[in-house]
Short mmCIF file of C-alpha atoms and ligand atoms in Angstrom, two decimals:
data_model
loop_
_atom_site.label_atom_id
_atom_site.label_comp_id
_atom_site.label_asym_id
_atom_site.label_seq_id
_atom_site.Cartn_x
_atom_site.Cartn_y
_atom_site.Cartn_z
CA MET A 1 10.58 156.15 180.84
CA GLN A 2 8.91 153.04 182.17
CA GLU A 3 6.17 151.54 180.10
CA TYR A 4 3.57 149.05 181.18
CA TYR A 5 1.39 146.90 178.95
CA LYS A 6 -0.85 145.09 181.42
CA GLU A 7 -3.61 144.98 178.81
CA SER A 8 -1.65 142.36 176.87
CA LEU A 9 -1.56 140.09 179.92
CA GLN A 10 -5.27 139.81 180.65
CA ASP A 11 -5.32 136.03 180.33
CA PRO A 12 -5.37 134.72 183.95
CA ILE A 13 -2.54 132.32 183.08
CA PHE A 14 -0.06 135.20 183.33
CA ASN A 15 -1.07 135.88 186.92
CA ILE A 16 -0.74 132.20 187.74
CA ILE A 17 2.76 132.10 186.22
CA GLY A 18 3.69 135.22 188.23
CA LEU A 19 2.39 133.62 191.45
CA ALA A 20 4.23 130.37 190.76
CA ALA A 21 7.45 132.34 190.22
CA LYS A 22 6.88 134.22 193.47
CA GLU A 23 6.55 130.93 195.36
CA LEU A 24 9.87 129.82 193.90
CA SER A 25 11.37 133.24 194.66
CA LEU A 26 12.39 133.87 191.10
CA ASP A 27 11.57 136.46 188.47
CA CYS A 28 9.97 135.62 185.15
CA TYR A 29 8.97 137.31 181.91
CA VAL A 30 6.97 136.64 178.80
CA ILE A 31 9.23 137.07 175.80
CA GLY A 32 9.51 136.54 172.04
CA GLY A 33 6.70 136.11 169.50
CA PHE A 34 3.84 136.80 171.91
CA VAL A 35 5.20 140.23 172.85
CA ARG A 36 6.23 141.07 169.29
CA ASP A 37 2.81 140.16 167.93
CA PHE A 38 1.04 142.16 170.64
CA PHE A 39 2.85 145.30 169.51
CA LEU A 40 2.26 144.46 165.86
CA LYS A 41 -1.43 143.87 166.59
CA ARG A 42 -1.11 140.50 164.86
CA SER A 43 -3.24 137.60 166.00
CA THR A 44 -1.28 136.25 168.93
CA ALA A 45 1.04 133.31 168.61
CA LYS A 46 -0.04 129.74 169.34
CA ASP A 47 2.82 129.40 171.75
CA ILE A 48 3.96 131.64 174.54
CA ASP A 49 7.57 131.77 175.69
CA ILE A 50 8.37 132.36 179.33
CA VAL A 51 11.85 133.04 180.57
CA ALA A 52 12.69 132.45 184.23
CA ILE A 53 15.70 133.90 186.02
CA GLY A 54 16.45 130.50 187.47
CA SER A 55 15.07 127.10 186.54
CA GLY A 56 12.49 127.19 183.75
CA ILE A 57 11.75 123.52 184.41
CA ALA A 58 10.96 124.11 188.09
CA LEU A 59 8.70 127.03 187.12
CA ALA A 60 6.81 124.93 184.58
CA LYS A 61 6.23 122.23 187.18
CA LYS A 62 5.00 124.76 189.74
CA VAL A 63 2.61 126.32 187.20
CA ALA A 64 1.22 122.87 186.32
CA GLU A 65 0.64 122.16 190.02
CA MET A 66 -1.34 125.37 190.41
CA LEU A 67 -3.58 124.80 187.39
CA PRO A 68 -6.90 123.06 188.18
CA ASN A 69 -6.36 120.27 185.60
CA GLN A 70 -2.65 119.85 186.47
CA PRO A 71 -1.43 119.37 182.88
CA LYS A 72 1.48 117.15 181.97
CA VAL A 73 4.86 118.87 181.76
CA SER A 74 7.22 117.78 178.99
CA VAL A 75 10.80 118.32 180.09
CA PHE A 76 13.72 118.68 177.66
CA LYS A 77 16.56 118.36 180.11
CA ASN A 78 19.35 118.82 177.57
CA PHE A 79 17.99 122.21 176.59
CA GLY A 80 16.87 123.20 180.09
CA THR A 81 13.34 123.78 178.80
CA ALA A 82 9.86 122.53 179.67
CA MET A 83 6.49 122.78 177.98
CA LEU A 84 2.90 122.43 179.04
CA LYS A 85 -0.38 122.90 177.21
CA HIS A 86 -3.04 125.16 178.60
CA ASN A 87 -6.31 125.98 176.81
CA GLY A 88 -4.79 124.87 173.49
CA ILE A 89 -1.75 127.12 173.92
CA GLU A 90 1.76 125.77 174.34
CA LEU A 91 3.60 127.44 177.18
CA GLU A 92 7.35 127.09 176.79
CA PHE A 93 9.54 127.69 179.82
CA VAL A 94 13.26 128.32 179.74
CA GLY A 95 15.81 129.51 182.27
CA ALA A 96 17.59 132.75 181.29
CA ARG A 97 20.90 131.83 179.78
CA LYS A 98 24.19 133.08 178.62
CA GLU A 99 24.69 130.94 175.62
CA SER A 100 27.53 130.04 173.45
CA TYR A 101 27.12 127.51 170.72
CA ASN A 102 29.05 124.55 169.54
CA ARG A 103 30.25 125.45 166.03
CA ASP A 104 29.32 122.10 164.51
CA SER A 105 25.80 121.76 165.73
CA ARG A 106 22.93 123.96 166.75
CA LYS A 107 23.14 122.69 170.34
CA PRO A 108 23.95 125.48 172.77
CA ILE A 109 26.28 125.21 175.73
CA ILE A 110 24.18 126.67 178.51
CA GLU A 111 25.14 128.83 181.50
CA ASN A 112 22.71 130.67 183.76
CA GLY A 113 22.36 134.36 183.07
CA THR A 114 20.36 137.53 183.63
CA LEU A 115 17.34 138.59 181.60
CA LYS A 116 19.55 140.87 179.53
CA ASP A 117 22.02 138.03 178.87
CA ASP A 118 19.11 136.00 177.58
CA GLN A 119 17.70 138.79 175.42
CA LYS A 120 21.12 139.40 173.92
CA ARG A 121 21.33 135.79 172.76
CA ARG A 122 18.01 135.87 170.97
CA ASP A 123 17.69 136.17 167.22
CA PHE A 124 16.28 139.63 166.59
CA THR A 125 15.66 142.77 168.60
CA ILE A 126 11.93 142.49 167.80
CA ASN A 127 11.95 138.97 169.30
CA ALA A 128 13.88 140.02 172.40
CA LEU A 129 11.10 142.18 173.86
CA ALA A 130 10.01 141.02 177.33
CA LEU A 131 7.11 141.88 179.64
CA SER A 132 7.42 141.32 183.37
CA LEU A 133 5.10 138.85 185.11
CA ASN A 134 6.39 139.79 188.56
CA GLU A 135 4.09 141.25 191.19
CA THR A 136 6.18 144.40 191.70
CA ASP A 137 6.22 145.50 188.06
CA PHE A 138 3.64 143.31 186.30
CA GLY A 139 3.33 144.30 182.63
CA LYS A 140 6.54 146.34 182.47
CA LEU A 141 8.32 146.32 179.11
CA LEU A 142 12.01 145.41 179.08
CA ASP A 143 13.56 146.39 175.80
CA PRO A 144 17.31 146.87 176.18
CA PHE A 145 18.00 146.49 172.43
CA ASP A 146 15.40 148.95 171.12
CA GLY A 147 13.14 146.32 169.63
CA ILE A 148 10.17 148.71 169.73
CA LYS A 149 12.08 151.19 167.60
CA ASP A 150 12.86 148.43 165.10
CA LEU A 151 9.21 147.40 165.04
CA ASP A 152 8.33 151.01 164.20
CA ASN A 153 11.04 151.20 161.55
CA LYS A 154 10.10 147.78 160.20
CA LEU A 155 13.62 146.52 160.63
CA ILE A 156 15.05 143.03 161.23
CA LYS A 157 18.16 143.57 163.34
CA THR A 158 20.16 141.26 165.58
CA PRO A 159 20.85 142.26 169.20
CA LEU A 160 24.52 141.32 168.82
CA GLU A 161 26.90 141.75 165.93
CA PRO A 162 25.02 139.78 163.22
CA GLY A 163 27.93 137.45 162.44
CA ILE A 164 27.75 136.14 166.02
CA THR A 165 23.96 135.76 166.08
CA TYR A 166 23.89 133.83 162.78
CA SER A 167 26.91 131.78 163.55
CA ASP A 168 25.33 130.83 166.92
CA ASP A 169 22.36 129.40 165.08
CA PRO A 170 22.40 129.46 161.27
CA LEU A 171 18.67 128.72 161.07
CA ARG A 172 18.27 132.38 162.04
CA MET A 173 19.37 133.33 158.52
CA MET A 174 16.24 131.70 157.20
CA ARG A 175 14.22 133.19 160.05
CA ALA A 176 15.44 136.70 159.20
CA ILE A 177 14.23 136.29 155.64
CA ARG A 178 11.02 134.64 156.74
CA PHE A 179 10.14 137.43 159.20
CA ALA A 180 11.06 140.10 156.63
CA THR A 181 8.68 138.42 154.16
CA GLN A 182 5.84 137.78 156.61
CA LEU A 183 5.98 141.23 158.20
CA ASN A 184 7.12 143.20 155.15
CA PHE A 185 10.20 144.37 157.05
CA GLU A 186 13.66 145.21 155.80
CA ILE A 187 16.74 143.30 156.93
CA GLN A 188 19.50 145.61 158.18
CA THR A 189 22.28 145.84 155.59
CA ASN A 190 25.07 144.45 157.76
CA SER A 191 22.78 141.60 158.76
CA LEU A 192 22.16 140.77 155.11
CA LEU A 193 25.90 140.79 154.46
CA ALA A 194 26.45 138.50 157.45
CA ILE A 195 23.91 136.06 156.01
CA THR A 196 25.79 136.05 152.72
CA ASP A 197 29.07 135.44 154.57
CA ASN A 198 27.65 132.66 156.74
CA LYS A 199 25.45 130.93 154.16
CA GLU A 200 27.56 127.76 154.05
CA ARG A 201 26.74 127.21 157.74
CA MET A 202 23.21 126.28 156.69
CA ALA A 203 24.71 122.83 156.16
CA ILE A 204 24.39 122.08 159.89
CA VAL A 205 20.68 122.93 159.96
CA SER A 206 18.25 120.06 159.57
CA LYS A 207 16.28 119.95 156.32
CA GLU A 208 13.02 119.85 158.27
CA ARG A 209 13.73 123.21 159.92
CA ILE A 210 14.72 124.75 156.60
CA ILE A 211 11.51 123.52 155.02
CA ASP A 212 9.43 124.88 157.91
CA GLU A 213 10.81 128.32 157.14
CA LEU A 214 10.38 127.88 153.38
CA HIS A 215 6.74 126.92 153.93
CA LYS A 216 6.24 130.11 155.90
CA ILE A 217 7.86 132.17 153.14
CA ILE A 218 5.72 130.49 150.49
CA GLY A 219 2.66 130.99 152.69
CA SER A 220 3.25 134.77 152.93
CA ALA A 221 1.27 137.40 151.09
CA LYS A 222 4.18 138.18 148.73
CA PRO A 223 6.49 135.17 148.64
CA SER A 224 8.77 136.69 145.97
CA MET A 225 10.16 139.02 148.62
CA GLY A 226 11.59 136.07 150.52
CA PHE A 227 12.86 134.33 147.39
CA GLN A 228 14.62 137.49 146.26
CA LEU A 229 16.37 137.72 149.62
CA LEU A 230 17.26 134.03 149.57
CA HIS A 231 18.65 134.54 146.09
CA GLU A 232 20.56 137.71 146.92
CA THR A 233 22.28 136.07 149.91
CA GLY A 234 23.17 132.90 148.01
CA LEU A 235 20.98 130.70 150.22
CA LEU A 236 18.57 129.84 147.44
CA HIS A 237 21.31 128.30 145.34
CA LEU A 238 22.19 126.01 148.26
CA ILE A 239 18.61 125.03 149.02
CA LEU A 240 16.86 125.01 145.64
CA PRO A 241 19.46 125.00 142.84
CA GLU A 242 16.71 123.87 140.45
CA LEU A 243 15.23 127.35 140.75
CA THR A 244 18.37 129.40 140.39
CA ALA A 245 19.22 127.34 137.29
CA LEU A 246 16.27 129.09 135.63
CA GLU A 247 17.86 132.50 135.91
CA GLY A 248 19.16 134.34 132.88
CA ILE A 249 18.24 135.24 129.36
CA GLU A 250 20.15 133.80 126.43
CA GLU A 251 20.18 135.23 122.98
CA ILE A 252 21.07 133.37 119.79
CA GLU A 253 20.56 134.81 116.33
CA GLY A 254 18.58 137.66 117.79
CA GLN A 255 16.15 135.35 119.58
CA LYS A 256 15.73 135.56 123.33
CA HIS A 257 13.75 133.50 125.82
CA LYS A 258 12.26 134.94 129.00
CA ASP A 259 14.04 134.77 132.34
CA ASN A 260 12.21 131.85 133.87
CA PHE A 261 13.44 132.50 137.38
CA TRP A 262 11.94 135.96 137.71
CA HIS A 263 8.90 134.80 135.80
CA THR A 264 8.43 132.00 138.34
CA LEU A 265 8.54 134.45 141.24
CA GLU A 266 5.84 136.52 139.58
CA VAL A 267 3.72 133.41 139.13
CA VAL A 268 4.08 132.58 142.83
CA ASP A 269 3.01 136.10 143.82
CA ASN A 270 0.07 135.89 141.43
CA ILE A 271 -1.13 132.59 142.78
CA ALA A 272 -0.75 133.83 146.36
CA LEU A 273 -3.55 136.31 145.58
CA HIS A 274 -5.89 133.43 144.78
CA THR A 275 -5.04 130.54 147.09
CA ASP A 276 -3.66 129.83 150.56
CA ASP A 277 -3.05 126.20 149.64
CA ILE A 278 0.63 125.81 150.35
CA TRP A 279 1.01 122.89 147.92
CA LEU A 280 -0.57 124.76 145.05
CA ARG A 281 1.87 127.55 145.79
CA TRP A 282 4.70 124.99 145.73
CA ALA A 283 3.42 123.84 142.35
CA ALA A 284 3.64 127.42 141.09
CA LEU A 285 7.19 127.66 142.40
CA LEU A 286 8.26 124.47 140.66
CA HIS A 287 6.11 124.54 137.52
CA ASP A 288 8.98 125.53 135.23
CA ILE A 289 11.95 123.70 136.81
CA GLY A 290 12.11 121.33 133.86
CA LYS A 291 12.98 124.25 131.62
CA ALA A 292 16.66 124.45 132.62
CA PRO A 293 17.59 120.88 131.63
CA THR A 294 15.43 120.86 128.48
CA LYS A 295 16.43 124.21 127.00
CA ARG A 296 17.57 123.96 123.35
CA PHE A 297 17.96 126.33 120.46
CA ASP A 298 16.54 125.20 117.15
CA LYS A 299 17.46 127.20 114.06
CA LYS A 300 13.94 126.90 112.66
CA ILE A 301 11.73 127.34 115.71
CA GLY A 302 13.98 129.18 118.15
CA TRP A 303 14.12 128.36 121.85
CA THR A 304 12.37 125.18 122.95
CA PHE A 305 11.84 123.46 126.28
CA HIS A 306 10.55 120.22 124.88
CA ALA A 307 8.84 117.96 127.46
CA HIS A 308 9.86 120.28 130.30
CA GLU A 309 6.61 119.48 132.13
CA PHE A 310 7.43 115.76 132.17
CA VAL A 311 11.07 116.33 133.14
CA GLY A 312 9.96 118.86 135.77
CA SER A 313 7.50 116.47 137.36
CA LYS A 314 10.27 113.88 137.70
CA MET A 315 12.49 116.51 139.30
CA VAL A 316 9.78 117.24 141.88
CA TYR A 317 10.23 113.78 143.36
CA LYS A 318 14.02 114.17 143.68
CA LEU A 319 13.68 117.64 145.14
CA PHE A 320 11.11 116.55 147.73
CA LYS A 321 13.28 113.59 148.65
CA ARG A 322 16.42 115.67 149.02
CA LEU A 323 14.65 118.22 151.22
CA ARG A 324 12.94 115.48 153.27
CA MET A 325 9.54 116.72 152.29
CA PRO A 326 6.68 114.22 152.44
CA LEU A 327 6.62 111.81 149.50
CA ASN A 328 2.86 111.50 149.88
CA GLU A 329 -0.27 112.82 148.19
CA HIS A 330 1.06 116.39 148.47
CA MET A 331 4.09 115.49 146.39
CA LYS A 332 1.89 113.66 143.88
CA PHE A 333 -0.33 116.71 143.64
CA VAL A 334 2.64 119.00 142.91
CA GLN A 335 3.93 116.49 140.34
CA LYS A 336 0.58 116.35 138.62
CA MET A 337 0.26 120.14 138.52
CA VAL A 338 3.76 120.46 137.02
CA LEU A 339 3.08 117.69 134.51
CA MET A 340 -0.18 119.26 133.37
CA SER A 341 0.86 122.89 133.71
CA SER A 342 0.75 123.64 129.97
CA ARG A 343 -2.44 121.78 129.12
CA PRO A 344 -5.00 124.55 129.69
CA VAL A 345 -2.62 127.02 128.00
CA VAL A 346 -2.63 124.99 124.80
CA LEU A 347 -6.42 124.77 125.06
CA SER A 348 -6.89 128.48 125.52
CA GLN A 349 -4.75 129.28 122.50
CA ASN A 350 -6.93 127.37 120.07
CA ASN A 351 -10.61 127.11 119.48
CA VAL A 352 -11.73 125.27 122.57
CA THR A 353 -13.44 122.03 121.62
CA ASP A 354 -15.63 120.03 123.96
CA SER A 355 -13.54 116.92 123.52
CA ALA A 356 -10.31 118.73 124.50
CA VAL A 357 -12.02 120.06 127.62
CA ARG A 358 -13.39 116.59 128.43
CA ARG A 359 -9.86 115.19 128.17
CA LEU A 360 -8.52 117.90 130.43
CA VAL A 361 -11.17 117.22 133.08
CA PHE A 362 -10.65 113.48 132.69
CA ASP A 363 -6.87 113.75 133.20
CA ALA A 364 -6.91 116.38 135.94
CA GLY A 365 -9.85 114.92 137.89
CA ASP A 366 -10.48 116.82 141.10
CA TYR A 367 -7.42 118.96 140.48
CA VAL A 368 -8.85 120.71 137.44
CA ASP A 369 -9.77 123.90 139.32
CA ASP A 370 -6.33 124.11 140.92
CA LEU A 371 -4.78 123.59 137.52
CA MET A 372 -6.77 126.46 136.09
CA THR A 373 -5.71 128.68 139.00
CA LEU A 374 -2.09 127.79 138.30
CA CYS A 375 -2.39 128.54 134.59
CA GLU A 376 -4.07 131.87 135.19
CA ALA A 377 -1.27 132.81 137.59
CA ASP A 378 1.18 131.87 134.83
CA ILE A 379 0.03 134.83 132.73
CA THR A 380 2.76 137.38 133.37
CA THR A 381 2.82 139.22 130.06
CA LYS A 382 3.20 142.97 130.46
CA ASN A 383 1.28 143.58 127.23
CA PRO A 384 -2.22 144.62 128.40
CA LYS A 385 -3.88 143.45 125.19
CA LYS A 386 -2.38 139.97 125.45
CA GLN A 387 -3.06 139.87 129.19
CA LYS A 388 -6.75 140.58 128.52
CA LYS A 389 -6.94 138.08 125.70
CA TYR A 390 -5.36 135.22 127.69
CA LYS A 391 -7.52 135.92 130.73
CA ASN A 392 -10.60 135.95 128.60
CA ASN A 393 -9.64 132.66 126.96
CA PHE A 394 -9.26 131.04 130.36
CA LYS A 395 -12.69 132.33 131.29
CA ILE A 396 -14.06 130.50 128.27
CA VAL A 397 -12.20 127.33 129.25
CA ARG A 398 -13.55 127.54 132.80
CA GLN A 399 -17.09 127.97 131.48
CA LYS A 400 -16.67 125.00 129.14
CA ILE A 401 -15.40 122.90 132.04
CA ILE A 402 -18.62 123.62 133.93
CA GLU A 403 -20.77 122.76 130.90
CA VAL A 404 -18.90 119.58 130.04
CA GLU A 405 -18.94 118.54 133.68
CA GLU A 406 -22.69 118.96 133.99
CA ARG A 407 -23.29 116.96 130.88
CA ASP A 408 -20.65 114.28 130.76
CA HIS A 409 -19.44 113.65 134.33
CA VAL A 410 -15.91 112.75 133.28
CA ARG A 411 -14.26 114.06 136.45
CA ASN A 412 -13.06 110.98 138.36
CA PHE A 413 -14.38 108.93 135.45
CA GLN A 414 -16.08 105.64 136.25
CA PRO A 415 -16.54 103.51 133.13
CA PRO A 416 -20.27 103.01 132.43
CA ILE A 417 -19.59 99.34 131.66
CA THR A 418 -17.42 97.25 133.93
CA GLY A 419 -14.76 94.76 132.86
CA GLU A 420 -16.87 92.01 134.38
CA GLU A 421 -19.81 92.90 132.20
CA ILE A 422 -17.59 92.88 129.12
CA MET A 423 -16.35 89.40 130.05
CA LYS A 424 -19.88 88.13 130.55
CA THR A 425 -21.20 89.68 127.34
CA PHE A 426 -18.54 88.13 125.13
CA ASN A 427 -17.87 85.09 127.25
CA LEU A 428 -14.25 86.13 127.73
CA LYS A 429 -11.61 85.05 130.24
CA PRO A 430 -9.34 87.85 131.55
CA SER A 431 -7.54 89.00 128.40
CA LYS A 432 -6.26 92.02 126.55
CA GLU A 433 -9.55 92.32 124.58
CA ILE A 434 -11.27 93.56 127.73
CA GLY A 435 -8.76 96.39 128.07
CA ILE A 436 -9.16 97.26 124.39
CA LEU A 437 -12.95 97.44 124.71
CA LYS A 438 -12.83 99.46 127.92
CA ASP A 439 -10.43 101.88 126.34
CA ALA A 440 -12.53 102.20 123.19
CA ILE A 441 -15.62 103.06 125.27
CA LYS A 442 -13.67 105.66 127.25
CA GLU A 443 -12.25 107.18 124.05
CA ALA A 444 -15.71 107.32 122.43
CA ILE A 445 -17.02 109.21 125.47
CA LEU A 446 -14.10 111.62 125.58
CA GLU A 447 -14.35 112.26 121.84
CA GLY A 448 -18.06 112.92 122.22
CA GLU A 449 -19.14 110.04 119.94
CA ILE A 450 -21.41 108.74 122.68
CA PRO A 451 -22.65 110.26 125.93
CA ASN A 452 -21.34 108.94 129.22
CA GLU A 453 -24.39 106.70 129.80
CA TYR A 454 -25.01 102.99 130.10
CA ASP A 455 -27.27 102.24 127.09
CA PRO A 456 -25.30 104.08 124.41
CA ALA A 457 -22.08 102.60 125.83
CA LEU A 458 -23.59 99.09 125.62
CA ILE A 459 -24.61 99.52 121.99
CA PHE A 460 -21.18 100.90 121.18
CA MET A 461 -19.49 97.97 122.92
CA MET A 462 -21.57 95.41 121.00
CA LYS A 463 -20.64 96.98 117.66
CA LYS A 464 -17.00 97.27 118.57
CA GLY A 465 -16.92 93.68 119.87
CA LYS A 466 -18.38 92.38 116.63
CA LYS A 467 -15.80 94.32 114.65
CA MET A 468 -13.13 92.63 116.72
CA GLY A 469 -14.59 89.24 115.82
CA LEU A 470 -16.01 88.54 119.27
CA THR A 471 -19.28 86.62 119.62
CA VAL A 472 -21.97 87.56 122.08
CA SER A 473 -22.59 84.95 124.75
CA ASN A 474 -25.88 82.92 124.48
CA GLN A 475 -26.93 83.91 127.98
CA ILE A 476 -26.97 87.58 126.97
CA THR A 477 -28.94 87.51 123.69
N1 CTP B 501 14.53 132.23 169.04
C1 CTP B 501 15.86 132.53 168.78
N2 CTP B 501 16.54 131.83 167.82
C2 CTP B 501 15.90 130.86 167.11
C3 CTP B 501 14.57 130.54 167.38
C4 CTP B 501 13.91 131.25 168.35
O1 CTP B 501 16.43 133.42 169.40
N3 CTP B 501 16.57 130.19 166.19
C5 CTP B 501 13.84 132.97 170.13
C6 CTP B 501 13.20 134.28 169.70
O2 CTP B 501 13.24 135.14 170.79
C7 CTP B 501 11.77 133.87 169.38
C8 CTP B 501 11.51 132.84 170.46
O3 CTP B 501 12.76 132.17 170.63
O4 CTP B 501 10.88 134.96 169.47
C9 CTP B 501 10.43 131.85 170.11
O5 CTP B 501 10.72 131.18 168.91
P1 CTP B 501 9.62 130.62 167.92
O6 CTP B 501 8.48 130.10 168.71
O7 CTP B 501 10.29 129.72 166.97
O8 CTP B 501 9.20 131.87 167.06
P2 CTP B 501 8.26 133.10 167.35
O9 CTP B 501 9.12 134.31 167.52
O10 CTP B 501 7.31 132.80 168.44
O11 CTP B 501 7.51 133.33 165.96
P3 CTP B 501 6.61 132.31 165.09
O12 CTP B 501 5.56 131.81 165.99
O13 CTP B 501 6.12 133.19 163.99
O14 CTP B 501 7.55 131.27 164.59
#
């Protein structure tokens, strides 16, 4: 049966590409993510892949010539590919190839091939679907590896024997897990086994590409699905050993601690329901990593993870560095979240005082809402009574934050009295007394002794200065 899907090719660009191919007397097809997403009714990809039976570079140049604005064509000669941008969409052109790969790098050795040769060398059957752009059969589906069936069965399957597909390009192991997570598909059993067998080959994949896939897994609706698969295949241990180190429950003298690995995955799924911020999700993933190196058993108090937040925040830096993630404000944000991850918990367990809330807002600054979101996601108890109690406590903390904020403005705290004014008042040169006074004013505000306002702060400073033996300058009195 021949099936046509012209309705997916309504954008005039597809006709232009077909005409350009006709002028060059070659056939061409749209392939990959665009076709897959059309059948999945997902919002269409930002890039469109075109395969030419002949030179993809020549086709790209011809298309550019025919477009009114004649866009620039970027040519990647080594890969035999070319790209141009049209209406904000990246059009990628490649010549159909029979590929075999160099074992030590991801660079393919390229030979010209038929459409089927090209489809066979792609990662998954669902990504090997092609639609014709040729005049004679415009819109015809070419699906020699039953990709449509796998879409229906929600299955990630390789066109070739999986060992070959993954060995050709080991990044595909991450892609398999990423697609399974994003699309809620299953990975075919022999494919999963092949990933386990080939996991060490991830070593030749650049960290940046690995992180791109990890970001997409973390950005999915249920990230734990991807992390479970990464764990099951052994990839997680190679990429994020800090996480797998959290797995397991130990028991000494009848006392157990929770399995912090599976707990962490629950926290990530929880937070995914409340935020799309990828860095806050990273913070959830890493919030407990300090627990593995700090775990101790104390005969009196049982299991402890003393200072795990501090140790964890230091580990964040090393982890980001190792994975070539940006060491910028995103990393600092994750560090801060990890460092402060227990603060609201401690608050919610006791009677919440205004001064404790003020300190929390002062320390967390603009991140206080994110911190609360993280801590709420951290509630994974299966005891409904406790679950309700903790959630309710956090509600109270959130309400207090609003009240304290309205009254005291300690978020991104600006001292009501500047160092310069302190120097002038007491006729001081730069010295440690200024720091002491500034700190005392800040502490008095946080403790609620004085409001965060100029006049009360001035009176407080005068008194404190006198106590310190400082004299008020003549010009002031
Ligand atoms: N592809 C492949 N092996 C890879 C990467 C890509 O075979 N390691 C092929 C697949 O056919 C894929 C197409 O190239 O569909 C385009 O790749 P890419 O743009 O990375 O992914 P998409 O499938 O478009 O999906 P997404 O946009 O979600 O990344």
